Short mmCIF file of C-alpha atoms and ligand atoms in Angstrom, two decimals:
data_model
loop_
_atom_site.label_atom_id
_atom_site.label_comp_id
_atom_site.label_asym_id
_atom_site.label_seq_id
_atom_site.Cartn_x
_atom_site.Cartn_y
_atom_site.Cartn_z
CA UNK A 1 -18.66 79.14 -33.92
CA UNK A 2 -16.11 81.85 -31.88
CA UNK A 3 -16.11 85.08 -33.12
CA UNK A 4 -12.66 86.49 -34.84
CA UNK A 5 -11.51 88.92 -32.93
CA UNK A 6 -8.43 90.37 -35.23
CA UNK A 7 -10.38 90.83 -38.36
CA UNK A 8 -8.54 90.97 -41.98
CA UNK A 9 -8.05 94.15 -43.79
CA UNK A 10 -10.74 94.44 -46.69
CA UNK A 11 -8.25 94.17 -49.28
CA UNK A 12 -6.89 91.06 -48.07
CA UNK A 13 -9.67 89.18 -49.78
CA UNK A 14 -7.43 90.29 -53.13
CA UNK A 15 -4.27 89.76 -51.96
CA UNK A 16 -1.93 87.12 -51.21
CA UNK A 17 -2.55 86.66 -47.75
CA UNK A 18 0.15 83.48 -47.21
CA UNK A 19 0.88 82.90 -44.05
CA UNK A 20 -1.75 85.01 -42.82
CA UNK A 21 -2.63 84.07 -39.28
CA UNK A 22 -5.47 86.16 -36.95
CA UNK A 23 -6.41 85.84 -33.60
CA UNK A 24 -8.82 84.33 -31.80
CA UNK A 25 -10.66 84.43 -28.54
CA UNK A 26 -10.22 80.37 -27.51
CA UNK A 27 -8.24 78.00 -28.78
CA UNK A 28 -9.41 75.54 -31.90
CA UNK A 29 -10.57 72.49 -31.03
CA UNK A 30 -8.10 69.84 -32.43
CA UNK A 31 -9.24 66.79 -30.51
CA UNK A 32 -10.57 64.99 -33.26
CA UNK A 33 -10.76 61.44 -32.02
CA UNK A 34 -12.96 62.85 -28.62
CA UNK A 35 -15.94 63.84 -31.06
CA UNK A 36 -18.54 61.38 -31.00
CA UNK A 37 -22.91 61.08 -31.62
CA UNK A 38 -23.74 63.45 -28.43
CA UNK A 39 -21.29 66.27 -29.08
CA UNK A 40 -22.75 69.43 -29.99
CA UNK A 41 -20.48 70.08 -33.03
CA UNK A 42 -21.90 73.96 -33.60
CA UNK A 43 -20.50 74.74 -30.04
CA UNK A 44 -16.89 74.05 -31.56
CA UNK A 45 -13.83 76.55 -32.83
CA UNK A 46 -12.78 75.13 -35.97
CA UNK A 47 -10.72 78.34 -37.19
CA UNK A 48 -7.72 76.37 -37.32
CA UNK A 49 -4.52 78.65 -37.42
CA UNK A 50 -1.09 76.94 -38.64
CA UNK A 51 -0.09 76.19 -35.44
CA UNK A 52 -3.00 74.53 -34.34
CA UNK A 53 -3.12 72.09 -37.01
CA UNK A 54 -0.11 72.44 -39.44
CA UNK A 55 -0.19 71.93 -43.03
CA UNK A 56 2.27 67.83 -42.10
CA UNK A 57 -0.74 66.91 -40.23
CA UNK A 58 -3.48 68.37 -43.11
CA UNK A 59 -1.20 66.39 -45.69
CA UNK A 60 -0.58 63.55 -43.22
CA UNK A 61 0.09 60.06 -44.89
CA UNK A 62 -1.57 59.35 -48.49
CA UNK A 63 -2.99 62.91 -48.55
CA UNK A 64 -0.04 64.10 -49.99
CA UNK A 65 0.32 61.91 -52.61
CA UNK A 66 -0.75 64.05 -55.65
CA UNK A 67 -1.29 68.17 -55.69
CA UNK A 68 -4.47 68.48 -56.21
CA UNK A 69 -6.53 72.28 -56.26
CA UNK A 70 -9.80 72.21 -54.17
CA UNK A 71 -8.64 70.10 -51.36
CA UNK A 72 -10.80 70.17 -47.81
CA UNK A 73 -9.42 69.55 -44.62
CA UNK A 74 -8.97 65.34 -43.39
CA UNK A 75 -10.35 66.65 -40.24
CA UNK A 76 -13.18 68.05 -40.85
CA UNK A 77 -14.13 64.62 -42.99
CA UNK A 78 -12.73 63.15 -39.44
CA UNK A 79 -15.17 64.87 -36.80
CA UNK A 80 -18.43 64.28 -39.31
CA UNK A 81 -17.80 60.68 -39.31
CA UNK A 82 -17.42 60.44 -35.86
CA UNK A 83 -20.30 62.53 -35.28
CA UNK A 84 -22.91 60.59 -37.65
CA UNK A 85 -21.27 56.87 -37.50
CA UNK A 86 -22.75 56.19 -40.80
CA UNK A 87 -22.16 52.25 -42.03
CA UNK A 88 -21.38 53.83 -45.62
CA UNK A 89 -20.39 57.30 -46.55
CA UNK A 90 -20.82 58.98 -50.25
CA UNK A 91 -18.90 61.53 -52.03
CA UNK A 92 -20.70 62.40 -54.94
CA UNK A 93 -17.62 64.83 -56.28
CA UNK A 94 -14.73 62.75 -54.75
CA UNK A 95 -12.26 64.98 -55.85
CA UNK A 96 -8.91 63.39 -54.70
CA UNK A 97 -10.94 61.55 -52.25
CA UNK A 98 -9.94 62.89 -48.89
CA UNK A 99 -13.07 61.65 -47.86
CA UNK A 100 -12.81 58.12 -49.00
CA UNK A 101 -9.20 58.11 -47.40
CA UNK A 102 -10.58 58.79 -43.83
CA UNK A 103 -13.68 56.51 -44.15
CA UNK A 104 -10.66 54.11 -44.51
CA UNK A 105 -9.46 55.12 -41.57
CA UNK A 106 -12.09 54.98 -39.35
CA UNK A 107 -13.88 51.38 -40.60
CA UNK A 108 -16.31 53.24 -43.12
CA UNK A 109 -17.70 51.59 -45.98
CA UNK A 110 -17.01 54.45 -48.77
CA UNK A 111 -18.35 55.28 -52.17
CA UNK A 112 -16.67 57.86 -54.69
CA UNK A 113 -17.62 59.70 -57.68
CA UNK A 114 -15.76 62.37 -60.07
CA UNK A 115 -16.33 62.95 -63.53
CA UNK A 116 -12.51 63.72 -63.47
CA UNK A 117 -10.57 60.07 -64.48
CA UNK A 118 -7.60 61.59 -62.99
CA UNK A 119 -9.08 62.18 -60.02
CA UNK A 120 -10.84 58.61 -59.33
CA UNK A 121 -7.51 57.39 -60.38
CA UNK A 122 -5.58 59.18 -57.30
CA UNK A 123 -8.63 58.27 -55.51
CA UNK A 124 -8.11 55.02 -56.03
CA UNK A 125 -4.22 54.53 -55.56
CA UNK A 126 -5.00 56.04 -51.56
CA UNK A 127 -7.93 54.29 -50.53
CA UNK A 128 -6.71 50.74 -51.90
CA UNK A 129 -4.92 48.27 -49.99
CA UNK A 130 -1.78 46.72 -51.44
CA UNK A 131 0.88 43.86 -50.92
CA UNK A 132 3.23 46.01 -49.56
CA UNK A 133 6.24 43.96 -50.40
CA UNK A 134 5.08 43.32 -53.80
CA UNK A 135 4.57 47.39 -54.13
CA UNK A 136 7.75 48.25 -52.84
CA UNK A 137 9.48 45.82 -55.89
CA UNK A 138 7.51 46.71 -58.69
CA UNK A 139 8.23 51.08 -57.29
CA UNK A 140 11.86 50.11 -57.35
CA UNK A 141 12.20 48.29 -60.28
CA UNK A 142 10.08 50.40 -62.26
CA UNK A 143 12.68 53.46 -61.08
CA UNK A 144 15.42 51.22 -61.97
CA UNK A 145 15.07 50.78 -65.33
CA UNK A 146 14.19 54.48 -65.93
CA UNK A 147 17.72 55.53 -64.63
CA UNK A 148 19.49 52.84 -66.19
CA UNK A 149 17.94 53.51 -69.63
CA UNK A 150 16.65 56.38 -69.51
CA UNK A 151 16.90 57.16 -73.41
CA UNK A 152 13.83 55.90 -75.77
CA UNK A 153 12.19 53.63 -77.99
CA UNK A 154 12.24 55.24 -81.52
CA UNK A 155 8.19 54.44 -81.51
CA UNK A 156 7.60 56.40 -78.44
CA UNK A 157 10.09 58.97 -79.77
CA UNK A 158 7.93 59.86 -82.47
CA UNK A 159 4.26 59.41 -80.73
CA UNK A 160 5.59 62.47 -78.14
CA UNK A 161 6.01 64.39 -81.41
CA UNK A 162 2.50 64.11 -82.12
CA UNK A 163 2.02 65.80 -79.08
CA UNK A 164 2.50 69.43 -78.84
CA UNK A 165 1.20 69.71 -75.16
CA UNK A 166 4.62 67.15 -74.52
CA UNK A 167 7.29 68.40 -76.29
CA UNK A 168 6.33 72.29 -75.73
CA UNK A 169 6.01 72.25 -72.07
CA UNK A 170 8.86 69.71 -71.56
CA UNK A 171 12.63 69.56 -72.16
CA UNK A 172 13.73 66.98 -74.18
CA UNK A 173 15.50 65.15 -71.85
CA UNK A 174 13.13 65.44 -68.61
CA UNK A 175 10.45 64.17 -71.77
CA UNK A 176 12.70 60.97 -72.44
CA UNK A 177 12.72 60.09 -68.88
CA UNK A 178 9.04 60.58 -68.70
CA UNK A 179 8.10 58.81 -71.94
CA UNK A 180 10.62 55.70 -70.84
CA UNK A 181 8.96 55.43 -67.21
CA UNK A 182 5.05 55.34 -69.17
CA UNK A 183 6.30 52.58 -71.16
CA UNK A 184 6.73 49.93 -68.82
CA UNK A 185 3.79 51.18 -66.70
CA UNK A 186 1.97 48.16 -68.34
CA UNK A 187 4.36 45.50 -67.11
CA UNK A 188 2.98 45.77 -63.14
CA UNK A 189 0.43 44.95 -61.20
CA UNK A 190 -0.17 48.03 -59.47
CA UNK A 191 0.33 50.34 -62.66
CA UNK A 192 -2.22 53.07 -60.88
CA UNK A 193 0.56 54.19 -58.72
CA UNK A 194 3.06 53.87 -61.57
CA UNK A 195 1.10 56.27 -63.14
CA UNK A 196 0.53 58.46 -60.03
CA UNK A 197 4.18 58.72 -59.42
CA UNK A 198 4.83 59.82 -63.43
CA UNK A 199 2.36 62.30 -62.96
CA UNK A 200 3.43 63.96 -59.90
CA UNK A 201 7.01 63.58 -61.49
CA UNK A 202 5.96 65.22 -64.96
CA UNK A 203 3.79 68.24 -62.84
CA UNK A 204 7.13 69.10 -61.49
CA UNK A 205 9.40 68.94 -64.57
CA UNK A 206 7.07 71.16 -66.52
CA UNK A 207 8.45 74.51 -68.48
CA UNK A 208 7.28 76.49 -65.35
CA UNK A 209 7.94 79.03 -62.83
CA UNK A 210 8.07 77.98 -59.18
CA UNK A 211 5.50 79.85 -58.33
CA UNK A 212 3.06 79.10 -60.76
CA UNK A 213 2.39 75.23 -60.62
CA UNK A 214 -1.31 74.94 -60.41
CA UNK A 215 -2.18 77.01 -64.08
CA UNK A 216 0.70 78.06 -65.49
CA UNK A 217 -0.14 79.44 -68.88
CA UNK A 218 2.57 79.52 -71.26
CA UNK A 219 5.94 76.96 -71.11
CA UNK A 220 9.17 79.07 -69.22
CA UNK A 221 11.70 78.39 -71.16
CA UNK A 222 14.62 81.07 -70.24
CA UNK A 223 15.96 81.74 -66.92
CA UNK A 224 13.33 84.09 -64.77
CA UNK A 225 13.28 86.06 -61.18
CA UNK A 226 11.57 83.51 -58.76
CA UNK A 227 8.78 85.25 -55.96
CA UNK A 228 9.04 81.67 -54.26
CA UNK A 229 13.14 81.71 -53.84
CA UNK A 230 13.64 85.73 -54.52
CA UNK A 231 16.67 84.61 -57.21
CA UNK A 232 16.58 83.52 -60.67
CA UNK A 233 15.57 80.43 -61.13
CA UNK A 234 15.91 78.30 -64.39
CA UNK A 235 13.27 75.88 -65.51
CA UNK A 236 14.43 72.22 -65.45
CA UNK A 237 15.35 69.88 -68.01
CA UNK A 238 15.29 66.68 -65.99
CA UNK A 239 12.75 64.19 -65.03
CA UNK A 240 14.59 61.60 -63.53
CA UNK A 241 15.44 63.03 -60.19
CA UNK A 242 11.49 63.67 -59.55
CA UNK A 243 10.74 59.86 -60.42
CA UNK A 244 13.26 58.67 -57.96
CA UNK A 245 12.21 61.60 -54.88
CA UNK A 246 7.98 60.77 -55.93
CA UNK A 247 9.05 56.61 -55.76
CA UNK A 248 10.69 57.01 -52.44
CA UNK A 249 8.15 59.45 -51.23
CA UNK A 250 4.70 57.45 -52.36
CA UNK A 251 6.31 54.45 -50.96
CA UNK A 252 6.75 56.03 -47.62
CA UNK A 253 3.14 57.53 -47.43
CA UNK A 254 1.45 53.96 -48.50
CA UNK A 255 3.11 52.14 -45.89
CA UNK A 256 2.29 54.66 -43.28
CA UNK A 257 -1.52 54.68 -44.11
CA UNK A 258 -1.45 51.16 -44.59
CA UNK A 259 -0.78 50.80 -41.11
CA UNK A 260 -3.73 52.39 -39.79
CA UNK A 261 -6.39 51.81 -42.87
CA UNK A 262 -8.88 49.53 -41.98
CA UNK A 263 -10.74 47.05 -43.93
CA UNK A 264 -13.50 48.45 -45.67
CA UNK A 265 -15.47 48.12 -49.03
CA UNK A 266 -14.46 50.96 -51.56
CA UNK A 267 -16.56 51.77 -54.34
CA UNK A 268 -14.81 54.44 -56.51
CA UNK A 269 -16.70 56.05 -59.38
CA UNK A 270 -15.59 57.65 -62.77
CA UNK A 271 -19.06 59.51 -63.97
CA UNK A 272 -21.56 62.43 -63.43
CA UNK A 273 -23.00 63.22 -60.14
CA UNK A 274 -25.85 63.96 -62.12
CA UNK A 275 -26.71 60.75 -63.42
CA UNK A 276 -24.49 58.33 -62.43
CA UNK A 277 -27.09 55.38 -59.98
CA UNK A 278 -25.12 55.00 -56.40
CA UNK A 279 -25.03 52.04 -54.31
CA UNK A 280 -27.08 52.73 -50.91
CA UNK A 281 -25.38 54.62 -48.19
CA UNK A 282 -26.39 56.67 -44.73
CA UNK A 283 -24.55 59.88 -44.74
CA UNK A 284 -23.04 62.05 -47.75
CA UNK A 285 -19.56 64.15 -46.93
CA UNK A 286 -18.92 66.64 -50.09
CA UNK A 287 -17.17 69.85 -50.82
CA UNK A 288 -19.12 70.19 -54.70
CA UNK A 289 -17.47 72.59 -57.19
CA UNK A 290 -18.26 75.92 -57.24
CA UNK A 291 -19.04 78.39 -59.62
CA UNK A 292 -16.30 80.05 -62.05
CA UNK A 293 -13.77 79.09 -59.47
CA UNK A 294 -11.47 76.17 -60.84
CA UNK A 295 -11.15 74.16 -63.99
CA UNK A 296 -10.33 70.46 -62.39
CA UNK A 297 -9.49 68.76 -65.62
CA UNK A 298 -7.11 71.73 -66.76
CA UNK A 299 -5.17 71.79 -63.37
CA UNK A 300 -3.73 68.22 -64.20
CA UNK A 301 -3.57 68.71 -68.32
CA UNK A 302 0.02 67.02 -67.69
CA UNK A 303 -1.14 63.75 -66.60
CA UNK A 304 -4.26 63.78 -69.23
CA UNK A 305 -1.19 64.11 -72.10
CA UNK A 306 1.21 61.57 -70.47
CA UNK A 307 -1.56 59.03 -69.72
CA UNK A 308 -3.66 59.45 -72.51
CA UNK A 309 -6.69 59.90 -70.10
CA UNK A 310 -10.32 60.73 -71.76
CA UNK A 311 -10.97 64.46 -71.48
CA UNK A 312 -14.07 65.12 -69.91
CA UNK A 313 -14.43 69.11 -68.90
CA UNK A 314 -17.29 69.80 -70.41
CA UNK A 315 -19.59 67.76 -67.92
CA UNK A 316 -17.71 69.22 -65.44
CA UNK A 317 -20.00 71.49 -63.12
CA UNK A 318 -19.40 75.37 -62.52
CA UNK A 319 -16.24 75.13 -64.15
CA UNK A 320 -13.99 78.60 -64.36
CA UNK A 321 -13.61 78.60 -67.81
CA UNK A 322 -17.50 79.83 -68.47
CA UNK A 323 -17.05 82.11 -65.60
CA UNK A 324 -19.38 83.68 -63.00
CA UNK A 325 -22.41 85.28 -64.96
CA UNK A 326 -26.00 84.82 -64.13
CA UNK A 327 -26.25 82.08 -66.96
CA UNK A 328 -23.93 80.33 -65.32
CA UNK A 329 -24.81 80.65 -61.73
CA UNK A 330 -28.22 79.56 -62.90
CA UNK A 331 -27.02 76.66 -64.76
CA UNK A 332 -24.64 75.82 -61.89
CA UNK A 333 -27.82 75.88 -59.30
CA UNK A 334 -29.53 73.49 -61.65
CA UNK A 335 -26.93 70.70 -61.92
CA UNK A 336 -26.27 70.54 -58.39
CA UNK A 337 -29.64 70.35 -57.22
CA UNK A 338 -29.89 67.71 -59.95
CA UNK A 339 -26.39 65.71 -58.22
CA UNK A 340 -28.03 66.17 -54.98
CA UNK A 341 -31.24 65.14 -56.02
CA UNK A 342 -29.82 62.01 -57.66
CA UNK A 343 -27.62 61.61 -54.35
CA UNK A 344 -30.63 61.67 -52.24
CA UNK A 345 -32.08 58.63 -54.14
CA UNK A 346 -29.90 56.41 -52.66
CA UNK A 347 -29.71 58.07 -49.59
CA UNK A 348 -31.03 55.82 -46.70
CA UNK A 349 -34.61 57.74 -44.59
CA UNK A 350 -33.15 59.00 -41.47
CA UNK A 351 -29.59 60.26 -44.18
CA UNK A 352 -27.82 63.10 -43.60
CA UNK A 353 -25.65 65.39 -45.99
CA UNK A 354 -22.74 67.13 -44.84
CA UNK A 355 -21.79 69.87 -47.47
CA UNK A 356 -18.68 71.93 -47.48
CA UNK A 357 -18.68 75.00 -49.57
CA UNK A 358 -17.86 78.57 -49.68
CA UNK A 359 -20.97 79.62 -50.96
CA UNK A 360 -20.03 83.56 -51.45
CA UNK A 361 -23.20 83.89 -53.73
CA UNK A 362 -25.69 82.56 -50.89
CA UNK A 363 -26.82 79.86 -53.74
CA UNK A 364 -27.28 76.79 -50.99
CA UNK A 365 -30.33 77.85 -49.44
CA UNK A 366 -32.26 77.54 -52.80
CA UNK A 367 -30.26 74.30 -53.70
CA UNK A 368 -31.08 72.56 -50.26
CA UNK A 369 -35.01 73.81 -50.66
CA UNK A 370 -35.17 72.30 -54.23
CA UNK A 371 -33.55 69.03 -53.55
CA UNK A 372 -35.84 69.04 -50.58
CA UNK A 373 -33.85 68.56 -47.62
CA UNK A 374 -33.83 70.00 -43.81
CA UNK A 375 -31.52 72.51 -42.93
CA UNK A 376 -30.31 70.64 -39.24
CA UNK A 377 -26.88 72.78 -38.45
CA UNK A 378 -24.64 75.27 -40.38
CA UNK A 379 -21.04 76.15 -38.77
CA UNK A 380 -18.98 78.60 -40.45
CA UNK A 381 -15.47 78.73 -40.86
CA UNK A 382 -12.56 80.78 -41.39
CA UNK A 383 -9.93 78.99 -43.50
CA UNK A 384 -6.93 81.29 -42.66
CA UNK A 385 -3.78 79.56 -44.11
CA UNK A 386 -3.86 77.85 -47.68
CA UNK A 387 -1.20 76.01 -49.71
CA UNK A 388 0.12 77.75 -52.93
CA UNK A 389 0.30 81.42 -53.62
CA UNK A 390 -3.30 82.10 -54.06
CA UNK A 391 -5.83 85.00 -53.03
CA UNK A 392 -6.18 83.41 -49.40
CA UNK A 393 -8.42 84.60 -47.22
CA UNK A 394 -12.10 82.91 -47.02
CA UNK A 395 -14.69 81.40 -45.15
CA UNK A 396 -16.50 78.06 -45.16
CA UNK A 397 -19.95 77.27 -44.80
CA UNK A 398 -20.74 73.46 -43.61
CA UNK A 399 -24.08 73.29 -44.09
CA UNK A 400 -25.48 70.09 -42.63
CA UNK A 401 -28.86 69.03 -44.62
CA UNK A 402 -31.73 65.78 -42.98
CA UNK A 403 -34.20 63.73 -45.33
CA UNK A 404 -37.19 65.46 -44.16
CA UNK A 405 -39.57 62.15 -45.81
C1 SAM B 1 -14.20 70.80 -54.59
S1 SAM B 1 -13.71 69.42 -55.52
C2 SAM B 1 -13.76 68.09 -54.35
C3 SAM B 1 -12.49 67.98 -53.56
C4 SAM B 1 -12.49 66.85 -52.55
N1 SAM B 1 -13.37 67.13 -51.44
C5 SAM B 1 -11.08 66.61 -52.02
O1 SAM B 1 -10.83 66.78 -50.82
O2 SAM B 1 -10.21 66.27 -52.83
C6 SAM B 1 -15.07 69.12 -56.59
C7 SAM B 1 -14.90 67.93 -57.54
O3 SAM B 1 -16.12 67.82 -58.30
C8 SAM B 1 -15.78 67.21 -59.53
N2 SAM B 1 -16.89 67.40 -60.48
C9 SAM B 1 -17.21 68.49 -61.24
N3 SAM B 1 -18.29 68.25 -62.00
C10 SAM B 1 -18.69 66.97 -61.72
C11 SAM B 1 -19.74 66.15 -62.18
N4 SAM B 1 -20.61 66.56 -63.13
N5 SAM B 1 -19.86 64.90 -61.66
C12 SAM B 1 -18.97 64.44 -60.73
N6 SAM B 1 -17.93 65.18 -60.30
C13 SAM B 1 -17.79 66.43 -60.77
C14 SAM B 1 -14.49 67.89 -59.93
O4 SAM B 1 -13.77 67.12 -60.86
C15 SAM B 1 -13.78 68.03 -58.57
O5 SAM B 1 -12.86 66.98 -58.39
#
């Protein structure tokens, strides 16, 4: 991998490096559709800067459809499928399956698995194939009804009162809107992107700053000096005008995968990597959680209220909330050799893994040794620009792991 010649200031690992962009010797490689089995994949630049592969073409089609924290890059998924050709591909911790999106893409049979229901769910509403004309009715009609009527049902009036997530971190009237789209959800077919749309709607109508979407920790409820548009901002009190730009918007980004998706069997999991028996597949594309670094079921708590999803987070692995202390590293080790191991079984002889982590710790090496696989190629990469206004700079490790029996 090329060296980086313009190296980060030390203290940029702490500070918000947005926009950050360093030099480097040779341009990234961004051919993705010339990779194929003979190319020698360690030989490539894959420092992408902004330019070389903006954040339109990261977020490209369905990939945008939902924020979601912990995201890899489509083309990285991209050049390890062309590289191994694999019949079927497995993601043990799906996430909001970027790889099951470009499996799609490129005539792969795909499996997915996330304890997270919300995340299976998005999963699920990218990957599938729909009757677009039958979509595109039940979207609009769906949004219709919420901005003709967008007042309530006494019933449902009352049930967001049991709720003190809903009625603190929402204003009344952006929780109207919301509780009146949910409750014809039921009345369509293809209620999964219903629900996707009210959920990306109700993330943006929260009590919050601009600049603190992903874990906000208390509802904003006065007017507040905005980092993001250096004025005050105020926090909103509608819904409605996010259900109508989401509608339009997820509408737009189906129809333009749905033009290129090919047809392929999707298997898309809700259950533990550590237990849960997959169907048989040749290759394995995973970024797994890390440890202390993000709480997945706490970064959409929103659509968990609204949807009345089961709360899982305490099977989830390495999760930030028990932080980054031996325990927990060792603990963390543990269940992902166990995933792995349990990934492995189905795993077909001549498998490979593909795993992409930012293993700061160094844990991997033990973790590939005690699930027993061969350590065939490891590129590292710098991931200079990242969405959202978080500590930015970091590299990846894509560690790329052979059956050795
Ligand atoms: C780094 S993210 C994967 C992101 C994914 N590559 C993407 O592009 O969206 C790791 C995922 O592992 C999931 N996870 C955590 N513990 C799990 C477990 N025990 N079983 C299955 N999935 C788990 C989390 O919910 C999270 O979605």
């Amino acid at each position: 991998m090329t060296a980086i010649i313009e190296s980060p200031s030390s203290s940029s690992d702490t500070v918000d490096t947005y926009g950050y962009s360093p030099q480097y010797p040779d341009t990234p490689f961004t051919e993705f559709d010339a990779v194929n089995p003979s190319m020698d994949l360690e030989s490539l630049n894959l420092n992408w800067r902004e330019r070389d592969l903006p954040e339109r073409i990261r977020t490209k089609h369905v990939h945008r459809l939902h924020p979601y924290l912990g995201k890899f890059v489509p083309q990285l998924v991209e050049i390890f499928l062309r590289k191994f050709e694999p019949s079927t591909v497995c993601d043990p911790f799906c996430g909001s399956g970027t790889t099951l999106v470009e499996a799609a893409t490129l005539g792969v049979n795909a499996i997915g698995c996330d304890i997270s229901e919300f995340n299976t769910l998005m999963t699920r509403v990218k990957a599938n194939q729909y009757d677009l004309e039958l979509l595109e009715f039940e979207v609009q009609d769906a949004l219709n009804r919420v901005l003709s009527s967008p007042t309530l049902a006494l019933r449902e009036r009352k049930e967001a009162l049991y709720s003190g997530y809903l009625t603190s971190w929402f204003a009344p009237s952006a929780l109207d809107s919301l509780l009146a789209y949910r409750s014809s959800i039921d009345d369509y077919k293809y209620s999964d992107v219903l629900k996707v749309i009210l959920s990306r709607a109700a993330r943006s109508a929260r009590r919050t700053t601009h600049f603190d979407l992903d874990f906000p920790k208390r509802p904003q409820t006065e007017s507040y000096q905005c980092y993001k548009h250096s004025r005050i901002c105020k926090p909103t009190e509608d819904a409605a005008q996010f259900i109508k730009r989401y509608s339009n918007d997820t509408l737009r980004r189906i129809r333009e995968f749905a033009a290129i998706r090919k047809n392929v069997a999707l298997s898309i999991i809700t259950d533990d990597a550590r237990t849960v028996q997959f169907p048989r597949h040749d290759l394995v594309i995973t970024s797994p959680p890390y440890v202390g670094l993000i709480d997945y079921h706490e970064q959409h708590k929103y659509a968990y209220e609204l949807l009345g999803l089961q709360w899982k987070a305490n099977k989830e692995i390495g999760p930030a909330a028990r932080g980054l202390s031996l325990r927990a590293r060792t603990e963390y080790v543990d269940n992902i050799v166990e995933s792995f191991k349990n990934v492995k079984a189905s795993l077909s002889r001549n498998g490979r893994m593909v795993v992409i982590v930012n293993d700061k710790l160094g844990l991997y090496d033990e973790i590939r040794e005690r699930v027993g696989l061969r350590l065939e190629g490891r590129l590292e990469r710098h991931v200079n620009r990242r969405t959202g206004r978080r500590a930015g700079n970091f590299f990846e490790s894509v560690f790329i792991w052979a059956r050795e029996d």
